[in-house]
Short mmCIF file of C-alpha atoms (C1' of nucleotides) in Angstrom, two decimals:
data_model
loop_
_atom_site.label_atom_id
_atom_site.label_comp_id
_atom_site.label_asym_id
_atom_site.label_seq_id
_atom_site.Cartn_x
_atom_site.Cartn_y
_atom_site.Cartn_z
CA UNK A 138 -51.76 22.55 -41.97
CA UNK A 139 -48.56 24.29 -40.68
CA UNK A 140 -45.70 21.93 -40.06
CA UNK A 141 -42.80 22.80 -37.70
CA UNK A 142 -39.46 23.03 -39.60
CA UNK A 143 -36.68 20.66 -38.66
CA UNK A 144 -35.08 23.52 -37.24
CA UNK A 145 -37.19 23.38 -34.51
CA UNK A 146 -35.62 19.88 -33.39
CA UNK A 147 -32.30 21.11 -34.02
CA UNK A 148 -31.69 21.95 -30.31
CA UNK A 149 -30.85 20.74 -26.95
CA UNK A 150 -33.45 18.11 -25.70
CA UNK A 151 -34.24 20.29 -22.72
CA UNK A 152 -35.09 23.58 -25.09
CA UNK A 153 -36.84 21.42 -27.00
CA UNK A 154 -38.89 19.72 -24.08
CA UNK A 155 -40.24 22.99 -22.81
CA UNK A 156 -40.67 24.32 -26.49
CA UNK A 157 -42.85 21.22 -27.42
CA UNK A 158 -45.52 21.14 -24.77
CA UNK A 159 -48.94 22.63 -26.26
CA UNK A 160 -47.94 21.68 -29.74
CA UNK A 161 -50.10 19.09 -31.81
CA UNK A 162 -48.95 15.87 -32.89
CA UNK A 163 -50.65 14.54 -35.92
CA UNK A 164 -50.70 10.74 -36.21
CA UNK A 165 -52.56 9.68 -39.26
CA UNK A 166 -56.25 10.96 -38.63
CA UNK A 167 -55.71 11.71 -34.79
CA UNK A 168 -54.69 14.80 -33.59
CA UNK A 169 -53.58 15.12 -29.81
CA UNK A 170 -51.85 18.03 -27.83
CA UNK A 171 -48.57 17.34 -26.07
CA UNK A 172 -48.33 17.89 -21.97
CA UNK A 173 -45.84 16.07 -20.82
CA UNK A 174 -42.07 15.53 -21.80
CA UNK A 175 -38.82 14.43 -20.90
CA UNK A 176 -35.64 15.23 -21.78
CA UNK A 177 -33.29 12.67 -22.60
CA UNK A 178 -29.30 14.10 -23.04
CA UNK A 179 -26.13 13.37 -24.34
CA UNK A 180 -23.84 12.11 -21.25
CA UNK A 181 -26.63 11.28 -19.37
CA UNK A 182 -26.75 8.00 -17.19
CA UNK A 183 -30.50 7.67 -17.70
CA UNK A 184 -30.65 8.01 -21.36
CA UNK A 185 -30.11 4.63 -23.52
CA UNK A 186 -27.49 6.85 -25.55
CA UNK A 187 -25.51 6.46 -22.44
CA UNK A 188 -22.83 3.75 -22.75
CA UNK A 189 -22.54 4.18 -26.80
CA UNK A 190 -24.57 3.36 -29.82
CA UNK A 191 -26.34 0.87 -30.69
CA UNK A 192 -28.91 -0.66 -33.24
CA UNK A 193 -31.58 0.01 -31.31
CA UNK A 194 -30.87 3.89 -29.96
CA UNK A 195 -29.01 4.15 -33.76
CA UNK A 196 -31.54 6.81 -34.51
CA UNK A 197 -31.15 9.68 -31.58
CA UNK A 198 -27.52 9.98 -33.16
CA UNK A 199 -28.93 11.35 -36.32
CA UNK A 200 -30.67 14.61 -36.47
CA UNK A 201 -33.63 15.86 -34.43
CA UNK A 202 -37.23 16.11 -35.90
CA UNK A 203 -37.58 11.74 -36.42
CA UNK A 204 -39.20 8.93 -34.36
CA UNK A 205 -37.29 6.65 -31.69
CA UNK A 206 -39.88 4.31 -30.39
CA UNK A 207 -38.58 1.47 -28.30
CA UNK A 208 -40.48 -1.78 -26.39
CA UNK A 209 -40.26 -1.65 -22.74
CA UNK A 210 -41.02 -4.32 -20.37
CA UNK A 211 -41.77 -6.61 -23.43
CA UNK A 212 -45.68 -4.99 -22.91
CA UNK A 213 -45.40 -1.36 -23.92
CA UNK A 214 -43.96 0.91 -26.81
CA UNK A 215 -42.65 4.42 -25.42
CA UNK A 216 -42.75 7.12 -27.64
CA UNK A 217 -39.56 10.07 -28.55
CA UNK A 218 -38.74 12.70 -30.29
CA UNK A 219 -35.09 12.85 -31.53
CA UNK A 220 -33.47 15.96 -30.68
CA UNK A 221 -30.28 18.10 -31.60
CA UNK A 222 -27.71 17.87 -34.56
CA UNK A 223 -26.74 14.61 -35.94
CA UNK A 224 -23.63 13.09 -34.28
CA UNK A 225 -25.27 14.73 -30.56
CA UNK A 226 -27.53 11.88 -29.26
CA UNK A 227 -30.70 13.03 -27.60
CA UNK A 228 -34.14 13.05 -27.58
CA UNK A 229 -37.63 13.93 -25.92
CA UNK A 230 -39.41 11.29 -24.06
CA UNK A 231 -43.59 11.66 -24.81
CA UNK A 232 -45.28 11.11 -21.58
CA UNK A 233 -48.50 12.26 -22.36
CA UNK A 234 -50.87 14.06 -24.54
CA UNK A 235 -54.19 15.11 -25.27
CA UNK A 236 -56.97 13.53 -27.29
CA UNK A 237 -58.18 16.64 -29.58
CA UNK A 238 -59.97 14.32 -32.39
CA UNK A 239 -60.44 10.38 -30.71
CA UNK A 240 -60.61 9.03 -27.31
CA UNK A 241 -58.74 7.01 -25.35
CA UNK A 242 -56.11 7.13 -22.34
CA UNK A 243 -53.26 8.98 -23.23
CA UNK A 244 -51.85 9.76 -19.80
CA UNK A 245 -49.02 7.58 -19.69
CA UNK A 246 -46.08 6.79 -22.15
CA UNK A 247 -47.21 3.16 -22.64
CA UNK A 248 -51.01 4.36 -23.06
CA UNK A 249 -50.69 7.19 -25.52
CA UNK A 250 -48.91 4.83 -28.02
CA UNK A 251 -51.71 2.41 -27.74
CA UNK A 252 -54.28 4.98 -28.24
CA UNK A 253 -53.05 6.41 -31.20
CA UNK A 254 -52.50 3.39 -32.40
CA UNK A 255 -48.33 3.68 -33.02
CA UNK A 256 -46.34 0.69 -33.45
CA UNK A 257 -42.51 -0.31 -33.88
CA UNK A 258 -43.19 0.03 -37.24
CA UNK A 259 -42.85 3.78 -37.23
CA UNK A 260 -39.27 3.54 -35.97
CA UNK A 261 -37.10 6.14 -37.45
CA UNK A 262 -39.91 8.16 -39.06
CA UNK A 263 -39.69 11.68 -39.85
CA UNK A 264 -41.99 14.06 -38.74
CA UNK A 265 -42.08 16.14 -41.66
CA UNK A 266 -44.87 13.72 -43.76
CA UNK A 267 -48.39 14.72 -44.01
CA UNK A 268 -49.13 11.50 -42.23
CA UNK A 269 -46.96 12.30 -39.25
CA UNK A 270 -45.56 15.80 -38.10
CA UNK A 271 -46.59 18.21 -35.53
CA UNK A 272 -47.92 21.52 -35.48
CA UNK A 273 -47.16 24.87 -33.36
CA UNK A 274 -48.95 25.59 -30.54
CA UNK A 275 -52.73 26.08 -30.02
CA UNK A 276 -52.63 27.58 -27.03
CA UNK A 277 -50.97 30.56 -24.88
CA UNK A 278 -47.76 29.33 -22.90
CA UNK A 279 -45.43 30.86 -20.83
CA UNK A 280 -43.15 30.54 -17.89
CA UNK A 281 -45.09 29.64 -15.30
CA UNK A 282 -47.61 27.53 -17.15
CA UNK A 283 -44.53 24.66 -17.36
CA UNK A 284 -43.76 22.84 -14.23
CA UNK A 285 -40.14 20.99 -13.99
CA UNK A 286 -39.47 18.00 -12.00
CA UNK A 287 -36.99 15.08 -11.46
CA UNK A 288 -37.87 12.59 -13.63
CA UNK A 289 -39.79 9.30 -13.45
CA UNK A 290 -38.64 5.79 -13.56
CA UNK A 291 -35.29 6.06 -13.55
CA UNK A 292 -32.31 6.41 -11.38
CA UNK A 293 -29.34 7.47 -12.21
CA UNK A 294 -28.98 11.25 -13.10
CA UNK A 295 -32.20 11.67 -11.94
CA UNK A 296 -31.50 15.21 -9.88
CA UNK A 297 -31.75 16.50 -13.16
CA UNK A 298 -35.08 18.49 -13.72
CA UNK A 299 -35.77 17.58 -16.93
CA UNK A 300 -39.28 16.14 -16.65
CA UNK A 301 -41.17 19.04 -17.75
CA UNK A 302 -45.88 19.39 -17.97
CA UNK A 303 -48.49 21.54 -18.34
CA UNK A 304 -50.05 22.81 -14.93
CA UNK A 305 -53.35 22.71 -14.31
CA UNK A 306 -53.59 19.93 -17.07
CA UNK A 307 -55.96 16.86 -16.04
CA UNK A 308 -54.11 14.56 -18.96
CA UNK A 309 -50.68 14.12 -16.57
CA UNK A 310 -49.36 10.41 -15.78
CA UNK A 311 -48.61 9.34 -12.34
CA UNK A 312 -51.32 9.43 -10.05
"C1'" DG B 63 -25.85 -19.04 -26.40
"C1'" DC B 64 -27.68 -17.74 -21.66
"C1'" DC B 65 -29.07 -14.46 -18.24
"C1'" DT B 66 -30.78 -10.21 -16.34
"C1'" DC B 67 -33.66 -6.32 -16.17
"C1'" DG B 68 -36.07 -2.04 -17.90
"C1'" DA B 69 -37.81 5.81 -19.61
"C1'" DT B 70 -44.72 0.79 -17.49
"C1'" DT B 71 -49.25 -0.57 -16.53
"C1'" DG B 72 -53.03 -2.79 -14.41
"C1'" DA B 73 -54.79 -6.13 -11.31
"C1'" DC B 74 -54.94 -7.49 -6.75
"C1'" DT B 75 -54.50 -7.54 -1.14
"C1'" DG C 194 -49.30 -0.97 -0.60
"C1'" DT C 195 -47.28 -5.34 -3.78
"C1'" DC C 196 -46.46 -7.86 -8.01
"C1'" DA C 197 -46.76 -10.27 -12.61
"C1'" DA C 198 -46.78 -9.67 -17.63
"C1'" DT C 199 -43.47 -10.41 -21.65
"C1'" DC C 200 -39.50 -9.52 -25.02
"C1'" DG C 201 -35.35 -7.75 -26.83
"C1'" DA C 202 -30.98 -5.17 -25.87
"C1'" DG C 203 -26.81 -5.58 -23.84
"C1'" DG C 204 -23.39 -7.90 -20.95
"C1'" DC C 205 -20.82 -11.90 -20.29
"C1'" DA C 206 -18.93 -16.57 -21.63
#
DNA sequence: GCCTCGATTGACT
DNA sequence: GTCAATCGAGGCA
């Protein structure tokens, strides 16, 4: 099984947003295919890097290609990819994926975590284990297969397009 | 220590 | 369409 190189994290959340969609994240057993990201950026009001770091965001401040999971609304665990060099926080929000091996609901950040059964105690993983990593692409991608948008649930800095899906793809959140 | 509220979801009117 | 669930981070004292 081919594993991408931390190289591949090494870059500007937004690259890496785009770059990630169609890829295949490997949790354990369960395989699913990523279609829908967002891009999370240093200086940005909407990203929890914003304001400084802390314990909890400690991990985007290291280097892309590792875990930051985090609890929202007490209820649901949210799932990113860190992104860029350590010392430039960022990271890539997963909003959904497909089931390629299990079932489940997966189209929602909350659901997909639940699904594949992820918990807060894969915090600051790598994704370079057998056990967890992801693998390139299984499917044709270009240009106008990835549609940009504002992003969701949040405010502030949120006329930047950096909410990026598959079109055509039935596994999308938001109704 | 106390208070507020969030990168959400599902149940309900 | 509205709203509660449920907990820890972060701000303030």
């Amino acid at each position: 099984m081919e594993i991408l190189p931390q190289s591949f994290y090494l870059r500007e959340p937004c690259a890496l947003a785009q770059d990630i969609l169609g890829t295949v994240f490997h949790y354990g057993e369960k395989q699913a295919m990523i279609v829908e990201t967002e891009a999370y950026c240093k200086d940005d009001p909407g990203s929890h890097t914003y304001g400084g770091r802390t314990p909890r965001n400690e991990i985007m401040f290291g280097p892309g290609g590792y875990l930051y999971l985090y609890l929202i609304y007490g209820i649901h665990i949210l799932m990113n990819i860190t992104a860029d060099k350590a010392g430039i926080p960022g990271a890539v929000l997963i909003r959904a994926v497909k089931p390629l091996n299990f079932k489940g609901r997966t189209n929602g950040p909350g659901l997909l975590t639940k699904a594949m059964g992820i918990t807060m105690d894969d915090y600051g993983k790598s994704l370079f284990s057998n056990e967890i990593h992801i693998s390139p692409r299984i499917m044709n991608i270009d240009e106008d297969t990835i549609v940009r948008t504002s992003r969701i649930g949040i405010y502030s800095g949120k006329k930047r397009l950096q909410r990026y899906y598959l079109k055509n793809c039935p596994f999308i959140s938001r109704k």
